[in-house]
Short mmCIF file of C-alpha atoms in Angstrom, two decimals:
data_model
loop_
_atom_site.label_atom_id
_atom_site.label_comp_id
_atom_site.label_asym_id
_atom_site.label_seq_id
_atom_site.Cartn_x
_atom_site.Cartn_y
_atom_site.Cartn_z
CA MET U 8 199.29 222.93 133.82
CA LYS U 9 195.92 221.95 135.29
CA TYR U 10 194.16 222.93 132.05
CA VAL U 11 196.59 220.80 130.01
CA PHE U 12 195.47 217.74 132.01
CA TYR U 13 191.86 218.87 131.63
CA VAL U 14 192.07 218.83 127.82
CA PHE U 15 194.34 215.74 127.81
CA GLY U 16 191.80 213.83 129.95
CA ILE U 17 188.93 214.75 127.62
CA LEU U 18 190.95 213.66 124.58
CA ILE U 19 191.63 210.25 126.19
CA LEU U 20 187.95 209.95 127.17
CA THR U 21 186.70 210.78 123.65
CA LEU U 22 189.27 208.41 122.10
CA GLY U 23 187.85 205.68 124.36
CA ILE U 24 184.26 206.53 123.35
CA SER U 25 185.24 206.35 119.66
CA PHE U 26 186.97 202.98 120.18
CA THR U 27 183.81 201.51 121.76
CA ILE U 28 181.65 202.86 118.90
CA GLN U 29 184.06 201.41 116.31
CA SER U 30 184.20 198.03 118.10
CA ASP U 31 180.58 197.37 117.06
CA LEU U 32 179.97 195.50 120.33
CA GLY U 33 177.79 198.18 121.88
CA THR U 34 178.70 201.45 123.57
CA SER U 35 177.99 202.90 126.99
CA PRO U 36 174.25 203.62 127.44
CA PHE U 37 174.87 207.39 127.21
CA ASP U 38 176.88 207.06 123.99
CA ALA U 39 174.28 204.59 122.63
CA LEU U 40 171.71 207.33 123.22
CA LEU U 41 173.86 209.85 121.30
CA VAL U 42 174.42 207.45 118.38
CA GLY U 43 170.71 206.49 118.39
CA LEU U 44 169.72 210.18 118.17
CA SER U 45 172.30 210.76 115.43
CA ILE U 46 170.91 207.86 113.33
CA ASN U 47 167.21 208.60 113.92
CA VAL U 48 167.12 212.39 114.05
CA GLY U 49 170.28 213.51 112.25
CA LEU U 50 173.29 215.67 113.33
CA THR U 51 176.62 214.21 114.48
CA VAL U 52 177.24 212.20 117.66
CA GLY U 53 179.25 215.15 119.01
CA SER U 54 176.40 217.59 118.35
CA TRP U 55 174.04 215.49 120.45
CA GLU U 56 176.66 215.41 123.23
CA ILE U 57 176.34 219.21 123.44
CA ILE U 58 172.51 219.25 123.21
CA ILE U 59 172.04 216.57 125.91
CA ALA U 60 174.65 218.38 128.06
CA LEU U 61 172.49 221.50 127.97
CA LEU U 62 169.48 219.51 129.24
CA LEU U 63 171.60 217.85 131.96
CA ILE U 64 172.95 221.23 133.14
CA CYS U 65 169.33 222.30 133.78
CA CYS U 66 168.65 218.97 135.56
CA ASN U 67 171.77 219.32 137.75
CA SER U 68 170.86 222.90 138.59
CA PHE U 69 167.43 221.73 139.76
CA LEU U 70 168.87 218.85 141.87
CA LYS U 71 171.48 221.07 143.55
CA ARG U 72 169.09 224.07 143.75
CA GLN U 73 171.78 226.39 142.47
CA ARG U 74 172.64 228.37 139.34
CA PRO U 75 173.35 226.30 136.18
CA GLU U 76 177.03 225.37 135.75
CA VAL U 77 177.44 226.90 132.31
CA LEU U 78 181.15 225.98 132.26
CA GLY U 79 180.06 222.33 131.91
CA LEU U 80 178.90 223.27 128.41
CA LEU U 81 182.51 224.13 127.51
CA THR U 82 183.57 220.60 128.52
CA ALA U 83 180.66 219.11 126.57
CA PHE U 84 181.64 221.25 123.56
CA ILE U 85 185.27 220.00 123.67
CA THR U 86 183.99 216.44 124.21
CA GLY U 87 181.59 216.72 121.26
CA ILE U 88 184.39 217.98 118.98
CA GLY U 89 186.71 215.24 120.32
CA ILE U 90 184.21 212.44 119.59
CA ASP U 91 183.55 213.68 116.03
CA MET U 92 187.29 214.17 115.42
CA TRP U 93 188.28 210.68 116.63
CA LEU U 94 185.38 209.03 114.76
CA PHE U 95 186.50 210.82 111.59
CA LEU U 96 190.15 209.76 112.09
CA LEU U 97 189.38 206.17 113.18
CA HIS U 98 186.59 205.54 110.68
CA ASN U 99 188.87 203.92 108.07
CA LEU U 100 191.79 203.06 110.36
CA ILE U 101 189.98 200.87 112.89
CA THR U 102 187.17 198.66 111.61
CA PRO U 103 187.62 195.34 113.45
CA GLU U 104 186.08 192.38 111.60
CA LEU U 105 186.91 189.41 113.84
CA TRP U 106 185.29 188.98 117.25
CA TYR U 107 188.57 189.03 119.21
CA SER U 108 189.74 192.23 117.49
CA LYS U 109 186.36 193.78 118.36
CA VAL U 110 186.85 192.72 122.01
CA VAL U 111 190.37 194.25 122.08
CA CYS U 112 189.06 197.45 120.48
CA PHE U 113 186.23 197.66 123.01
CA GLY U 114 188.53 196.84 125.96
CA ILE U 115 190.95 199.64 125.01
CA GLY U 116 187.98 202.01 124.72
CA LEU U 117 186.53 201.07 128.11
CA VAL U 118 189.86 201.54 129.93
CA ALA U 119 190.58 204.81 128.08
CA MET U 120 187.14 206.16 129.05
CA GLY U 121 187.78 205.43 132.74
CA LEU U 122 191.30 206.88 132.67
CA GLY U 123 190.26 209.97 130.70
CA THR U 124 187.28 210.70 132.96
CA ALA U 125 189.36 210.27 136.14
CA THR U 126 192.12 212.53 134.72
CA TYR U 127 189.94 215.46 133.71
CA LEU U 128 187.64 215.14 136.76
CA HIS U 129 190.61 215.52 139.10
CA THR U 130 191.42 218.94 137.61
CA ASN U 131 188.07 219.94 139.18
CA PHE U 132 187.35 222.26 136.28
CA ALA U 133 183.91 222.13 134.63
CA PRO U 134 182.93 218.44 134.65
CA ILE U 135 180.77 217.17 131.76
CA PRO U 136 177.16 217.48 133.01
CA ILE U 137 176.72 213.66 133.11
CA ASP U 138 179.82 213.39 135.33
CA ARG U 139 178.55 216.22 137.53
CA LEU U 140 175.24 214.33 137.78
CA THR U 141 177.23 211.23 138.88
CA LEU U 142 178.86 213.26 141.66
CA ILE U 143 175.51 214.85 142.68
CA ILE U 144 173.78 211.45 142.94
CA GLN U 145 176.77 210.08 144.88
CA GLU U 146 176.41 213.01 147.30
CA LEU U 147 172.60 212.79 147.60
CA THR U 148 172.52 209.00 148.09
CA ARG U 149 175.70 208.97 150.24
CA THR U 150 177.10 206.07 148.20
CA ASN U 151 180.16 205.66 145.96
CA ILE U 152 180.93 206.54 142.33
CA TYR U 153 180.25 202.94 141.26
CA PHE U 154 176.65 202.99 142.49
CA SER U 155 175.76 206.44 141.13
CA ARG U 156 177.41 205.80 137.74
CA THR U 157 175.64 202.43 137.36
CA PHE U 158 172.27 203.99 138.27
CA ILE U 159 172.69 206.71 135.60
CA TYR U 160 173.81 204.13 133.03
CA LEU U 161 170.65 202.08 133.63
CA VAL U 162 168.42 205.13 133.06
CA PHE U 163 170.20 205.98 129.79
CA LEU U 164 170.14 202.31 128.77
CA ILE U 165 166.33 202.33 128.82
CA ILE U 166 166.19 205.54 126.72
CA ALA U 167 168.83 204.21 124.26
CA MET U 168 166.82 200.99 123.81
CA ILE U 169 163.75 203.06 122.87
CA LEU U 170 165.86 204.94 120.28
CA ASN U 171 167.49 201.76 118.87
CA GLY U 172 171.00 202.90 119.80
CA PRO U 173 174.01 200.55 119.37
CA ILE U 174 173.31 198.29 122.36
CA GLY U 175 175.16 195.00 122.68
CA VAL U 176 177.30 192.95 125.03
CA GLY U 177 179.61 195.98 125.28
CA THR U 178 176.77 198.06 126.74
CA LEU U 179 176.23 195.48 129.47
CA LEU U 180 179.97 195.41 130.19
CA THR U 181 180.04 199.22 130.42
CA VAL U 182 177.13 199.23 132.88
CA CYS U 183 178.84 196.58 135.02
CA LEU U 184 182.46 197.75 134.71
CA GLY U 185 182.33 201.49 133.79
CA GLY U 186 181.81 202.71 137.36
CA LEU U 187 184.27 200.12 138.69
CA ILE U 188 187.04 201.23 136.29
CA LEU U 189 186.39 204.90 137.09
CA ASN U 190 186.47 204.08 140.82
CA TYR U 191 189.81 202.28 140.28
CA PHE U 192 191.45 205.15 138.35
CA MET U 193 190.25 208.02 140.59
CA PRO U 194 192.80 207.52 143.43
CA ILE U 195 195.62 206.69 140.96
CA THR U 196 195.14 209.84 138.87
CA GLU U 197 194.75 211.87 142.07
CA LYS U 198 198.13 210.65 143.35
CA VAL U 199 199.94 211.11 140.01
CA LEU U 200 198.43 214.48 139.08
CA ASP U 201 198.88 215.93 142.57
CA ARG U 202 202.58 215.02 142.43
CA ILE U 203 203.02 216.53 138.94
CA LEU U 204 201.03 219.68 139.75
CA LEU U 205 202.90 220.14 143.05
CA ASN U 206 206.28 219.90 141.27
CA THR U 207 205.23 222.43 138.61
CA VAL U 208 204.16 224.87 141.36
CA ILE U 209 207.51 224.46 143.11
#
């Protein structure tokens, strides 16, 4: 049952990412980096998710001074496939023209990203390397998820700007609210999933 929530969480997360990309208001700094690489270098957005994940696994291994968490690559692989799948499905279905429809599209994406991340993270099975990095920085700095997530977003924002990724008002909102939304959903998903998982065990 835990693995069902793991995949379900990633599917919600990737749906959210695709919604923010389609909103044309700007994506999270990390996704802006992926889209920027896709436009400038080639390959799909999902492919770059997997490549960057490989680099982050090495970075996380260095920070924690332990063996690389290769399982994180599995999560990145599923995430990469999910992003490409949703972008393919939503490409013609959701192309908001008016500003308020773009805002709604982006808002749905932002909430879905927070909920999806909180859901799959609580299964404690192979976090995406960027989420593992968030947890490592939180641990090293002895702060909360909001601080560590915002710090990482700012670093990726600078790189995405260099690569001309889709940066806009949505990017700023993700930097300011992404960590906050994740922080909000973490205890909720913990309570709900623990109850469901406990009942399935019984």
